[in-house]
Coordinates of C-alpha atoms (C1' of nucleotides) in Angstrom, one line a residue:
Chain A
M1 CA 149.9 5.0 -15.5
N2 CA 153.1 7.5 -16.1
I3 CA 151.7 9.9 -18.9
L4 CA 155.5 10.7 -20.6
E5 CA 155.7 6.9 -21.0
K6 CA 152.3 6.6 -22.6
I7 CA 153.4 9.4 -25.1
A8 CA 156.4 7.9 -26.2
N9 CA 154.3 4.6 -26.5
E10 CA 151.6 6.1 -28.4
L11 CA 154.1 7.9 -30.9
D12 CA 153.0 6.2 -33.7
T13 CA 149.2 6.4 -33.6
F14 CA 149.7 10.6 -33.5
S15 CA 149.2 13.4 -36.1
K16 CA 151.6 14.7 -37.3
S17 CA 151.0 18.0 -35.4
E18 CA 150.4 16.1 -32.5
R19 CA 153.9 14.4 -33.0
K20 CA 155.1 18.0 -32.6
V21 CA 154.0 18.9 -29.3
A22 CA 154.6 15.1 -28.0
E23 CA 158.7 15.9 -29.2
V24 CA 158.6 19.3 -27.6
I25 CA 156.7 17.7 -24.6
M26 CA 159.2 15.1 -24.0
A27 CA 162.4 17.4 -25.0
S28 CA 161.9 19.4 -21.8
P29 CA 158.8 18.6 -19.6
N30 CA 159.9 20.4 -17.0
T31 CA 159.4 23.5 -18.9
V32 CA 156.1 22.1 -20.3
I33 CA 154.5 21.9 -16.9
H34 CA 155.0 25.6 -16.4
A35 CA 153.8 26.9 -19.9
S36 CA 150.6 28.2 -20.8
I37 CA 148.6 26.3 -23.8
A38 CA 149.9 29.3 -25.8
A39 CA 153.5 28.8 -24.8
L40 CA 153.2 25.4 -25.6
A41 CA 151.4 25.4 -29.1
K42 CA 153.9 28.6 -30.0
Q43 CA 157.0 26.2 -29.1
A44 CA 155.9 23.3 -31.3
N45 CA 154.3 25.8 -34.0
I46 CA 151.2 24.5 -34.0
S47 CA 147.8 25.8 -32.5
E48 CA 146.3 25.5 -29.4
P49 CA 143.3 23.3 -29.9
T50 CA 145.6 20.8 -31.2
V51 CA 147.3 20.9 -28.2
N52 CA 144.1 20.6 -26.3
R53 CA 143.4 18.0 -28.7
F54 CA 146.5 16.2 -27.7
C55 CA 145.9 16.3 -24.4
R56 CA 142.2 14.7 -24.8
R57 CA 143.9 12.0 -26.9
L58 CA 145.4 10.9 -23.7
D59 CA 142.7 10.6 -21.4
T60 CA 143.4 13.8 -19.8
K61 CA 140.5 16.4 -19.3
G62 CA 142.0 19.3 -20.8
Y63 CA 145.5 21.0 -20.8
P64 CA 145.6 22.1 -16.9
D65 CA 144.7 18.3 -16.2
F66 CA 147.2 17.1 -18.9
K67 CA 149.8 19.3 -16.9
L68 CA 149.3 18.1 -13.6
H69 CA 149.7 14.2 -14.7
L70 CA 152.7 15.5 -16.3
A71 CA 153.8 16.7 -13.0
Q72 CA 153.3 13.8 -11.4
S73 CA 155.1 11.8 -14.1
L74 CA 158.0 14.0 -13.5
A75 CA 157.9 13.7 -9.6
N76 CA 157.4 9.5 -9.9
G77 CA 160.0 9.6 -12.5
T78 CA 162.8 10.3 -9.6
P79 CA 162.0 8.3 -6.8
Y80 CA 164.9 7.4 -4.3
V81 CA 166.7 5.7 -6.2
N82 CA 170.4 4.3 -5.4
R83 CA 173.0 6.6 -6.1
H84 CA 176.4 5.4 -5.8
V85 CA 178.7 7.1 -4.0
D86 CA 181.7 8.4 -6.0
E87 CA 185.3 9.3 -5.1
N88 CA 184.9 12.7 -5.6
D89 CA 181.7 13.2 -3.6
T90 CA 182.1 16.1 -0.9
A91 CA 179.9 15.5 2.6
D92 CA 176.9 16.7 0.7
E93 CA 176.7 14.4 -2.1
Y94 CA 177.7 11.1 -0.1
T95 CA 175.3 12.2 2.3
A96 CA 172.1 12.8 0.0
K97 CA 173.2 9.7 -1.8
I98 CA 173.4 7.7 1.6
F99 CA 170.0 8.8 2.1
E100 CA 168.3 8.5 -0.8
S101 CA 169.9 5.0 -1.2
T102 CA 168.3 3.9 2.2
M103 CA 165.3 5.0 1.6
A104 CA 165.0 3.6 -1.9
N105 CA 166.2 0.1 -0.4
L106 CA 163.6 0.8 2.6
E107 CA 160.8 1.3 -0.4
M108 CA 162.0 -2.2 -2.2
A109 CA 161.6 -3.8 1.2
R110 CA 158.3 -2.7 2.0
K111 CA 157.1 -4.2 -1.7
S112 CA 158.8 -7.4 -1.1
L113 CA 157.4 -8.2 2.4
D114 CA 154.8 -10.6 2.9
T115 CA 152.6 -9.7 5.3
N116 CA 150.7 -13.1 5.9
T117 CA 153.9 -14.1 7.0
I118 CA 154.6 -11.1 9.1
N119 CA 151.0 -12.3 10.7
R120 CA 152.4 -15.7 11.3
S121 CA 155.4 -14.5 12.9
V122 CA 153.8 -12.2 15.2
D123 CA 151.6 -15.3 16.4
L124 CA 154.3 -17.7 16.9
L125 CA 156.2 -14.7 18.6
T126 CA 153.4 -13.7 21.1
Q127 CA 152.9 -17.6 21.8
A128 CA 156.8 -18.4 22.3
N129 CA 157.8 -19.6 25.6
K130 CA 161.3 -18.1 24.7
I131 CA 162.5 -16.2 22.1
S132 CA 166.6 -16.3 20.7
F133 CA 167.6 -13.6 18.3
F134 CA 171.0 -14.7 16.7
G135 CA 173.0 -13.1 14.0
L136 CA 177.0 -12.5 12.9
G137 CA 178.8 -9.5 12.1
A138 CA 176.1 -6.7 10.9
S139 CA 173.2 -9.0 11.8
A140 CA 174.4 -9.3 15.0
V141 CA 173.7 -5.6 15.7
V142 CA 169.8 -6.4 14.4
A143 CA 169.9 -9.2 16.7
H144 CA 170.9 -7.1 19.5
D145 CA 168.4 -4.5 18.7
A146 CA 165.7 -6.8 18.4
Q147 CA 166.4 -8.3 22.1
N148 CA 166.4 -4.7 23.4
K149 CA 163.1 -4.2 22.2
F150 CA 161.4 -7.6 23.3
F151 CA 163.1 -7.3 26.3
R152 CA 160.5 -4.8 27.4
F153 CA 158.0 -7.1 26.8
N154 CA 158.5 -9.0 29.8
V155 CA 159.1 -12.6 27.8
P156 CA 162.1 -14.4 28.0
V157 CA 164.7 -13.4 25.3
V158 CA 168.1 -13.8 24.7
Y159 CA 170.4 -12.6 22.2
F160 CA 174.3 -14.0 21.0
D161 CA 176.6 -12.8 18.4
D162 CA 179.1 -15.7 19.4
I163 CA 179.2 -18.7 17.7
L164 CA 179.2 -21.4 20.3
M165 CA 176.8 -19.5 22.3
Q166 CA 174.0 -19.7 19.4
R167 CA 174.9 -23.4 19.0
M168 CA 174.3 -24.4 22.9
S169 CA 171.3 -21.8 23.2
A170 CA 170.1 -24.1 19.9
I171 CA 171.0 -27.4 21.3
N172 CA 168.9 -26.5 24.5
S173 CA 166.0 -25.2 22.9
R174 CA 162.7 -26.9 22.8
Q175 CA 159.0 -27.1 22.0
G176 CA 157.3 -23.6 21.8
D177 CA 160.0 -22.0 21.6
V178 CA 161.1 -19.4 18.9
V179 CA 164.8 -19.0 17.4
V180 CA 165.1 -16.0 15.3
L181 CA 167.7 -16.0 12.9
I182 CA 169.1 -12.8 10.9
S183 CA 171.4 -12.9 8.1
H184 CA 171.5 -10.8 5.0
T185 CA 173.1 -13.3 2.9
G186 CA 171.7 -16.7 4.3
R187 CA 174.7 -18.4 3.7
T188 CA 176.9 -18.4 7.2
K189 CA 177.7 -21.6 7.8
S190 CA 177.4 -21.5 11.7
L191 CA 174.3 -19.9 11.4
V192 CA 172.8 -22.3 9.2
E193 CA 174.0 -25.1 11.7
V194 CA 172.1 -23.4 14.3
A195 CA 169.2 -23.8 12.2
T196 CA 169.5 -27.1 11.7
L197 CA 169.7 -27.8 15.5
A198 CA 167.5 -25.9 16.6
K199 CA 164.9 -27.5 14.5
E200 CA 165.9 -30.7 15.4
N201 CA 165.0 -29.8 19.3
D202 CA 161.9 -28.9 17.8
A203 CA 162.1 -24.7 18.3
T204 CA 160.2 -22.6 15.9
V205 CA 162.8 -21.2 13.5
I206 CA 162.2 -17.5 11.8
G207 CA 164.5 -16.5 9.5
I208 CA 165.2 -13.0 8.6
T209 CA 167.1 -14.0 5.4
S210 CA 166.9 -14.1 1.6
E211 CA 164.5 -16.4 -0.2
G212 CA 165.9 -19.7 -1.6
T213 CA 169.4 -19.7 0.2
P214 CA 171.0 -22.3 2.5
L215 CA 169.4 -20.4 5.8
A216 CA 166.2 -20.2 4.3
K217 CA 165.4 -24.1 3.5
E218 CA 166.4 -24.6 7.5
C219 CA 163.7 -22.2 8.4
S220 CA 160.1 -22.9 9.5
I221 CA 159.2 -19.2 8.5
V222 CA 161.5 -17.1 6.1
L223 CA 160.8 -13.0 6.3
S224 CA 163.0 -12.6 2.9
L225 CA 163.6 -8.8 2.4
D226 CA 164.6 -7.6 -1.1
V227 CA 167.3 -5.2 -0.8
A228 CA 169.6 -3.9 -3.7
E229 CA 173.1 -5.0 -2.8
D230 CA 175.2 -3.5 -0.8
T231 CA 178.1 -3.0 -3.1
D232 CA 179.5 0.5 -2.9
L233 CA 181.7 -0.2 0.0
Y234 CA 181.8 -3.7 0.9
M235 CA 180.0 -2.8 4.2
P236 CA 176.3 -3.8 4.7
M237 CA 174.3 -0.5 4.9
A238 CA 170.8 -1.0 3.5
S239 CA 170.1 -4.3 4.1
R240 CA 170.7 -4.2 8.0
I241 CA 168.5 -0.8 8.0
A242 CA 165.1 -2.6 6.7
Q243 CA 165.8 -5.9 9.1
L244 CA 165.7 -3.1 11.9
V245 CA 162.5 -1.8 10.3
L246 CA 161.2 -5.5 10.1
I247 CA 162.1 -5.7 13.6
D248 CA 159.9 -2.9 14.7
I249 CA 157.2 -4.0 12.8
L250 CA 157.5 -7.5 14.6
A251 CA 157.9 -5.6 17.9
T252 CA 154.8 -3.6 17.0
G253 CA 152.6 -6.9 15.8
F254 CA 154.0 -8.2 19.1
T255 CA 152.1 -5.2 21.3
L256 CA 148.9 -5.0 19.3
R257 CA 148.1 -8.8 19.9
R258 CA 148.8 -8.2 23.3
G259 CA 146.1 -5.4 24.0
T260 CA 145.6 -2.4 25.8
K261 CA 146.8 -3.5 28.9
F262 CA 150.0 -4.6 28.1
R263 CA 150.6 -1.4 26.8
D264 CA 150.3 0.6 29.3
N265 CA 152.6 -2.0 31.1
L266 CA 155.2 -0.5 28.2
K267 CA 154.6 3.1 29.5
K268 CA 155.5 2.0 32.8
V269 CA 158.6 0.4 31.6
K270 CA 159.7 3.5 29.8
D271 CA 158.8 5.8 32.7
S272 CA 161.2 3.3 35.0
L273 CA 164.1 5.2 33.1
R274 CA 163.0 8.4 34.4
S275 CA 165.6 8.5 37.3
S276 CA 168.5 7.6 35.2
R277 CA 168.0 10.9 33.1
F278 CA 168.5 14.5 33.6
D279 CA 165.0 16.3 33.8
R280 CA 163.8 18.6 31.1
K281 CA 163.9 21.5 32.9
D282 CA 167.4 21.1 34.0
V283 CA 168.5 22.0 31.1
Chain B
M1 CA 160.4 20.4 -1.0
N2 CA 157.3 18.8 -0.4
I3 CA 154.3 21.3 -0.1
L4 CA 152.1 19.1 2.0
E5 CA 154.9 18.8 4.8
K6 CA 155.4 22.9 3.9
I7 CA 151.9 23.0 5.0
A8 CA 152.0 21.3 7.8
N9 CA 154.6 22.9 9.3
E10 CA 154.0 26.4 8.6
L11 CA 150.5 26.0 9.7
D12 CA 150.7 28.7 12.8
T13 CA 151.8 31.3 10.7
F14 CA 148.8 31.0 8.8
S15 CA 145.7 33.5 9.0
K16 CA 142.4 32.3 10.1
S17 CA 141.4 31.9 6.6
E18 CA 144.4 30.8 5.3
R19 CA 144.2 27.8 8.1
K20 CA 140.8 27.0 6.4
V21 CA 142.1 26.6 3.2
A22 CA 145.0 24.3 4.6
E23 CA 142.7 22.1 6.1
V24 CA 140.8 21.6 3.2
I25 CA 143.8 20.7 1.3
M26 CA 145.1 18.6 3.9
A27 CA 141.8 17.0 4.3
S28 CA 141.8 15.8 0.7
P29 CA 144.7 16.5 -1.3
N30 CA 143.7 14.5 -4.4
T31 CA 140.4 16.2 -4.9
V32 CA 142.1 19.8 -4.7
I33 CA 144.4 19.2 -7.5
H34 CA 141.6 18.8 -9.8
A35 CA 139.3 21.7 -8.4
S36 CA 139.4 25.0 -9.7
I37 CA 140.4 28.1 -7.2
A38 CA 136.9 28.6 -7.0
A39 CA 135.5 25.3 -6.1
L40 CA 138.4 25.2 -3.3
A41 CA 137.3 28.8 -1.9
K42 CA 134.0 27.7 -1.6
Q43 CA 134.8 24.6 0.1
A44 CA 136.7 26.8 2.4
N45 CA 134.7 29.1 2.8
I46 CA 136.5 32.1 1.7
S47 CA 137.4 34.3 -1.4
E48 CA 139.6 33.0 -4.5
P49 CA 141.8 35.8 -3.8
T50 CA 142.9 34.7 -0.5
V51 CA 143.6 31.1 -2.2
N52 CA 145.3 33.0 -4.4
R53 CA 147.3 34.6 -1.4
F54 CA 147.5 31.5 0.5
C55 CA 149.2 29.9 -2.6
R56 CA 152.2 32.9 -3.0
R57 CA 152.8 32.6 0.8
L58 CA 153.9 28.8 0.0
D59 CA 156.2 30.4 -2.9
T60 CA 154.2 29.3 -6.0
K61 CA 153.3 31.7 -8.7
G62 CA 149.7 31.2 -8.2
Y63 CA 147.0 28.5 -8.0
P64 CA 147.9 26.6 -10.8
D65 CA 151.4 26.3 -10.0
F66 CA 150.6 25.5 -6.6
K67 CA 148.4 22.6 -7.4
L68 CA 151.5 21.8 -9.6
H69 CA 153.5 21.2 -6.6
L70 CA 150.8 19.8 -4.6
A71 CA 149.8 17.3 -7.5
Q72 CA 154.1 16.2 -7.2
S73 CA 153.8 15.9 -3.4
L74 CA 151.0 13.2 -3.9
A75 CA 152.9 11.4 -6.5
N76 CA 156.3 11.5 -4.7
G77 CA 156.5 8.0 -3.6
T78 CA 157.5 10.0 -0.1
P79 CA 155.1 9.7 2.6
Y80 CA 153.9 13.0 3.9
V81 CA 153.0 12.0 7.6
N82 CA 153.6 10.3 10.6
R83 CA 150.8 7.8 10.5
H84 CA 150.6 6.6 13.8
V85 CA 150.2 2.9 14.5
D86 CA 146.4 2.0 15.4
E87 CA 145.0 -0.7 17.9
N88 CA 143.0 -2.4 15.3
D89 CA 145.3 -2.2 12.6
T90 CA 146.1 -5.2 10.4
A91 CA 149.0 -6.3 9.6
D92 CA 149.2 -4.8 6.3
E93 CA 148.4 -1.4 8.0
Y94 CA 151.1 -1.3 10.5
T95 CA 153.7 -2.6 8.7
A96 CA 152.9 0.1 5.8
K97 CA 152.8 2.5 8.4
I98 CA 155.9 1.4 10.0
F99 CA 158.1 2.1 6.6
E100 CA 155.9 5.5 6.3
S101 CA 157.1 6.9 9.1
T102 CA 160.8 5.2 8.7
M103 CA 160.9 7.3 5.7
A104 CA 159.2 10.1 6.9
N105 CA 161.5 10.4 9.6
L106 CA 164.9 9.7 7.4
E107 CA 163.8 12.5 5.1
M108 CA 163.5 15.2 8.0
A109 CA 166.6 13.9 9.6
R110 CA 168.5 14.7 6.3
K111 CA 167.1 18.1 5.8
S112 CA 168.1 18.8 9.6
L113 CA 172.0 17.0 9.6
D114 CA 174.8 19.8 8.7
T115 CA 177.2 18.5 6.7
N116 CA 179.6 20.9 7.5
T117 CA 179.6 18.8 10.8
I118 CA 179.8 16.0 9.2
N119 CA 183.3 17.1 7.5
R120 CA 184.5 18.3 10.6
S121 CA 183.6 15.0 12.5
V122 CA 184.8 12.9 9.4
D123 CA 187.8 14.7 9.9
L124 CA 188.6 13.8 13.4
L125 CA 187.8 10.5 12.8
T126 CA 190.0 9.9 10.4
Q127 CA 193.1 11.1 12.7
A128 CA 191.6 9.4 15.5
N129 CA 194.4 6.9 17.4
K130 CA 191.4 5.3 18.8
I131 CA 187.9 5.8 18.5
S132 CA 185.4 4.3 21.4
F133 CA 181.5 4.3 20.3
F134 CA 179.3 4.5 23.4
G135 CA 175.7 4.3 24.2
L136 CA 173.1 2.6 26.3
G137 CA 169.8 0.5 25.5
A138 CA 168.5 1.6 21.3
S139 CA 171.9 3.5 20.9
A140 CA 174.1 0.7 22.3
V141 CA 172.9 -1.1 19.1
V142 CA 173.9 2.0 17.3
A143 CA 177.3 2.1 18.9
H144 CA 177.6 -2.0 18.4
D145 CA 176.8 -1.1 14.7
A146 CA 179.5 1.7 14.6
Q147 CA 182.1 -0.6 15.8
N148 CA 181.4 -3.4 13.2
K149 CA 181.8 -0.9 10.6
F150 CA 184.8 1.0 12.1
F151 CA 186.4 -2.2 12.9
R152 CA 187.0 -3.1 9.3
F153 CA 189.0 0.3 8.7
N154 CA 191.7 -1.3 10.6
V155 CA 191.7 1.7 13.4
P156 CA 191.5 0.8 17.2
V157 CA 187.8 0.6 18.0
V158 CA 186.0 -0.1 20.8
Y159 CA 182.6 -0.1 22.1
F160 CA 180.6 -0.9 25.4
D161 CA 177.2 -0.8 26.4
D162 CA 178.2 -0.9 30.3
I163 CA 178.3 1.7 32.3
L164 CA 181.2 1.0 34.2
M165 CA 183.3 0.1 31.4
Q166 CA 182.7 3.3 29.7
R167 CA 183.4 5.4 32.3
M168 CA 186.9 3.3 32.9
S169 CA 187.8 4.1 29.3
A170 CA 186.7 7.4 29.5
I171 CA 189.5 7.9 31.9
N172 CA 191.7 6.0 30.1
S173 CA 191.8 8.4 26.9
R174 CA 193.8 11.0 26.0
Q175 CA 194.4 13.6 23.4
G176 CA 194.1 12.4 19.9
D177 CA 191.2 9.9 21.1
V178 CA 187.8 10.7 20.0
V179 CA 184.6 9.2 21.8
V180 CA 181.5 9.0 20.2
L181 CA 178.9 9.1 22.8
I182 CA 174.9 7.9 20.9
S183 CA 172.0 9.1 22.9
H184 CA 168.8 10.2 21.3
T185 CA 167.5 12.4 24.3
G186 CA 170.8 13.7 25.5
R187 CA 169.9 13.3 29.0
T188 CA 170.8 10.2 30.5
K189 CA 173.4 11.1 33.0
S190 CA 175.8 8.3 33.1
L191 CA 176.9 9.1 29.1
V192 CA 176.7 13.1 30.2
E193 CA 179.2 12.2 33.2
V194 CA 181.4 9.9 30.5
A195 CA 181.5 12.7 28.2
T196 CA 183.0 15.1 30.7
L197 CA 185.1 12.5 31.8
A198 CA 186.5 11.9 28.4
K199 CA 186.7 15.6 28.0
E200 CA 188.9 16.3 31.1
N201 CA 191.0 13.7 29.8
D202 CA 191.5 15.4 26.7
A203 CA 189.7 13.3 24.3
T204 CA 187.7 14.5 21.2
V205 CA 184.0 13.9 22.1
I206 CA 181.2 13.5 19.4
G207 CA 177.5 13.7 20.4
I208 CA 175.0 12.0 18.4
T209 CA 172.2 13.6 20.1
S210 CA 169.9 16.4 20.5
E211 CA 170.5 20.1 20.1
G212 CA 170.6 21.9 23.4
T213 CA 170.6 18.8 25.6
P214 CA 173.1 18.4 29.1
L215 CA 174.8 15.4 26.6
A216 CA 175.1 18.3 23.5
K217 CA 176.6 20.6 26.0
E218 CA 179.5 18.5 26.7
C219 CA 180.1 17.5 23.4
S220 CA 183.1 19.2 21.3
I221 CA 180.9 18.6 18.0
V222 CA 177.7 17.6 17.8
L223 CA 175.7 15.8 15.1
S224 CA 172.3 16.2 16.0
L225 CA 169.2 14.5 13.8
D226 CA 165.8 15.8 14.4
V227 CA 163.4 12.9 14.1
A228 CA 159.5 12.9 15.3
E229 CA 159.8 11.6 19.0
D230 CA 158.5 7.7 18.9
T231 CA 155.8 8.1 20.8
D232 CA 153.4 6.0 19.9
L233 CA 154.7 2.2 21.4
Y234 CA 157.3 4.1 24.1
M235 CA 160.0 2.2 21.9
P236 CA 162.8 4.0 19.9
M237 CA 162.5 3.6 16.4
A238 CA 163.2 6.0 13.9
S239 CA 165.5 7.7 15.8
R240 CA 168.2 4.6 16.0
I241 CA 167.6 4.4 12.5
A242 CA 168.4 7.8 11.6
Q243 CA 171.1 7.0 13.9
L244 CA 172.5 4.6 11.6
V245 CA 172.1 6.0 8.6
L246 CA 174.6 8.8 10.4
I247 CA 177.0 5.8 11.1
D248 CA 176.8 4.5 7.6
I249 CA 177.5 8.6 6.4
L250 CA 180.6 8.7 8.8
A251 CA 181.9 5.5 7.5
T252 CA 181.8 6.2 4.1
G253 CA 183.5 9.7 4.5
F254 CA 185.9 7.8 6.6
T255 CA 186.9 5.5 3.4
L256 CA 186.6 8.0 0.8
R257 CA 189.0 10.2 2.8
R258 CA 191.2 7.3 3.2
G259 CA 191.6 6.8 -0.8
T260 CA 191.3 4.3 -3.1
K261 CA 194.0 2.0 -1.5
F262 CA 192.6 1.8 1.6
R263 CA 189.4 0.6 -0.1
D264 CA 190.8 -2.2 -2.0
N265 CA 191.8 -3.0 1.8
L266 CA 188.0 -3.2 3.1
K267 CA 187.5 -6.0 -0.3
K268 CA 189.8 -7.9 1.1
V269 CA 188.4 -7.9 4.7
K270 CA 185.0 -8.7 3.3
D271 CA 186.9 -11.8 1.0
S272 CA 188.0 -12.8 4.2
L273 CA 184.9 -13.7 5.4
R274 CA 184.5 -16.3 2.6
S275 CA 185.3 -19.5 3.9
S276 CA 182.6 -19.0 6.5
R277 CA 179.7 -18.8 4.0
F278 CA 177.9 -21.5 1.7
D279 CA 179.3 -20.4 -1.9
R280 CA 176.2 -19.2 -4.2
K281 CA 176.8 -22.9 -6.5
D282 CA 176.1 -24.7 -2.9
V283 CA 172.5 -23.6 -3.2
Chain C
dC1 C1' 138.8 51.0 26.1
dA2 C1' 139.0 54.5 22.2
dG3 C1' 140.8 55.0 17.8
dA4 C1' 144.8 54.9 14.6
dA5 C1' 147.4 51.5 12.0
dA6 C1' 148.3 47.5 10.3
dA7 C1' 146.6 43.2 8.8
dA8 C1' 143.6 40.1 6.6
dT9 C1' 139.7 39.6 3.5
dG10 C1' 136.6 39.9 0.0
dT11 C1' 134.3 42.3 -4.1
dA12 C1' 134.2 42.8 -8.7
dA13 C1' 136.7 44.1 -13.0
dA14 C1' 140.9 42.8 -15.7
dT15 C1' 143.3 40.0 -17.6
dT16 C1' 144.7 35.3 -18.7
dT17 C1' 144.1 31.1 -19.9
dA18 C1' 141.7 26.9 -22.1
dT19 C1' 138.2 25.4 -24.8
dT20 C1' 134.7 25.7 -28.8
dT21 C1' 133.0 26.3 -33.0
dC22 C1' 133.1 26.4 -37.4
dA23 C1' 135.8 27.0 -41.6
dT24 C1' 139.8 25.2 -44.3
dA25 C1' 143.5 22.3 -45.6
dA26 C1' 145.3 18.2 -45.8
dT27 C1' 145.2 13.1 -46.6
dG28 C1' 143.5 8.8 -48.5
dA29 C1' 140.6 5.6 -50.8
dT30 C1' 138.2 4.3 -54.8
Chain D
dA1 C1' 140.7 13.1 -60.0
dT2 C1' 136.6 13.1 -56.7
dC3 C1' 134.6 12.2 -52.4
dA4 C1' 134.6 11.5 -47.5
dT5 C1' 137.4 11.5 -44.1
dT6 C1' 140.4 13.4 -40.9
dA7 C1' 143.3 17.4 -39.3
dT8 C1' 144.4 21.9 -38.8
dG9 C1' 143.9 26.6 -37.6
dA10 C1' 141.4 31.4 -36.7
dA11 C1' 138.2 33.4 -34.2
dA12 C1' 135.0 33.6 -30.6
dT13 C1' 133.4 31.9 -26.6
dA14 C1' 133.4 30.6 -21.7
dA15 C1' 136.4 29.5 -18.3
dA16 C1' 139.5 30.7 -14.5
dT17 C1' 143.2 33.2 -12.5
dT18 C1' 144.8 37.6 -10.8
dT19 C1' 144.6 42.5 -9.8
dA20 C1' 142.8 46.6 -7.9
dC21 C1' 140.6 48.3 -4.6
dA22 C1' 137.2 49.0 -0.8
dT23 C1' 135.5 47.0 3.5
dT24 C1' 136.4 44.7 7.6
dT25 C1' 139.2 42.7 11.3
dT26 C1' 142.6 42.9 14.4
dT27 C1' 146.2 44.5 16.8
dC28 C1' 148.4 47.9 19.0
dT29 C1' 149.4 52.8 21.5
dG30 C1' 148.5 56.1 24.6

DNA sequence: CAGAAAAATGTAAATTTATTTCATAATGAT
DNA sequence: ATCATTATGAAATAAATTTACATTTTTCTG
């Protein structure tokens, strides 16, 4: 797909003149996309028809079409990447880097998510008698957020970020209850124990964690999110953002499954907040 | 940068004919990048020079250059619109839409952020005797996350999602304390009161909120994040994600300001968690 | 609401750019 | 070495884009 890669690949199938064009293009593709066929021909010391033939050899309609492909390759070549924050970065720089890494990781997480699993999870959540969200540390924040969302749906929902409360809650769970356990590493001992306890009490255990971890092994369903490790500053960053987006997805799936009337209800919940707020006209 | 966004943004500054072109382009940008200026003009029922003028209005050199930009916009994984979830969406569809909107909104938020303000905020935070993070509802989650991050820095940091605790804490604040108030709408009455109380007690008040809101008016510094309203399902979605990324940025700025030795310390905090986790080799 | 000024749009010509045709040169196989 | 094949370029042609200018439409002013 990427035409620059294609050029590099097929370099040996090119003729002498074609190779000259290829080299000029690869040397500064960003200049080429703004050059006319005449300019490029001159730059490569070959004739214009040769450039044109070169373009066609790469399965494009002609020179302008080739430029289009090239432009797209360049745009694609620099997607959101995980750029690491550097000690001497200015506010401008680290701000840009953090936004970009977050987005790169979201893209990554999106690709790794299995929508069938999402569908099954939504099924289970809509049918649950009670939903519990447990996490520790940064994942506690995600659990907190999940409670905030699902609470609006008027389903029994609890959230604990305390190990003992989590254990007690797990022991008290029963068939029909859904326990959602959140842990990026999937190696937090106490959370794995909670999973085991909940399972022993016939609750359904959904894990928002990485594949193949001790926690994953104890779960009925695993929603796994691939995210590049947040090694930079020893703080969870992208992983929890991806988890939160996953919560949004589950919550959205939940409301869609519940139908229109249910969504009217959501509006009421939101409207109920009005009296606690300053009116827009007050401003 | 993204020319499709730009078109959507400047739609109202266009003349009648220009709008016609814009609509044709937005309806099927992928067709347009392969069309000649004549074809596009015909499609939009206007003359060729008008298309040309349209291109120049968007700061491109002309039609071919415009097509290049358009092609790049399309190639870029960047979603150009906030696609709204629809009632009949499959899991696949709403998952994709939520990821895309989240990313579109992050892109938007990034652009709206002022790095000078970030710099000043980081200054204040590094110099603070005590840092408090307050929010309610979805913003409480953000405050919770902030506490989690700043706690690792070994600075006195508190977080409350309870109105009374927030008030009491604000009343007890003094010069040198920094109070960070989080509210997307900036209209939550009790939080505005907290801002006033904190200010009366000489604390520095940083608002993570929208410009021109009652809360913003009470703050010493306002970190504003533009995000498209989350109207779909009456739940805060993109706004809190953007706020969390902002927290990441502030935390990162904080650690950078503190220097290398400080960051070694962070590693120790992280390492201290090891005993609570299953080892990798256990798996 | 007339009428002038400004802005928007279109026509047609000019220009630029890309492509085709065909002649010539290079390459390679026998 | 010679013929066939392939590669290349010059010039002609075709296509596309841009410019210049005329016409229409809109907006503002009195």
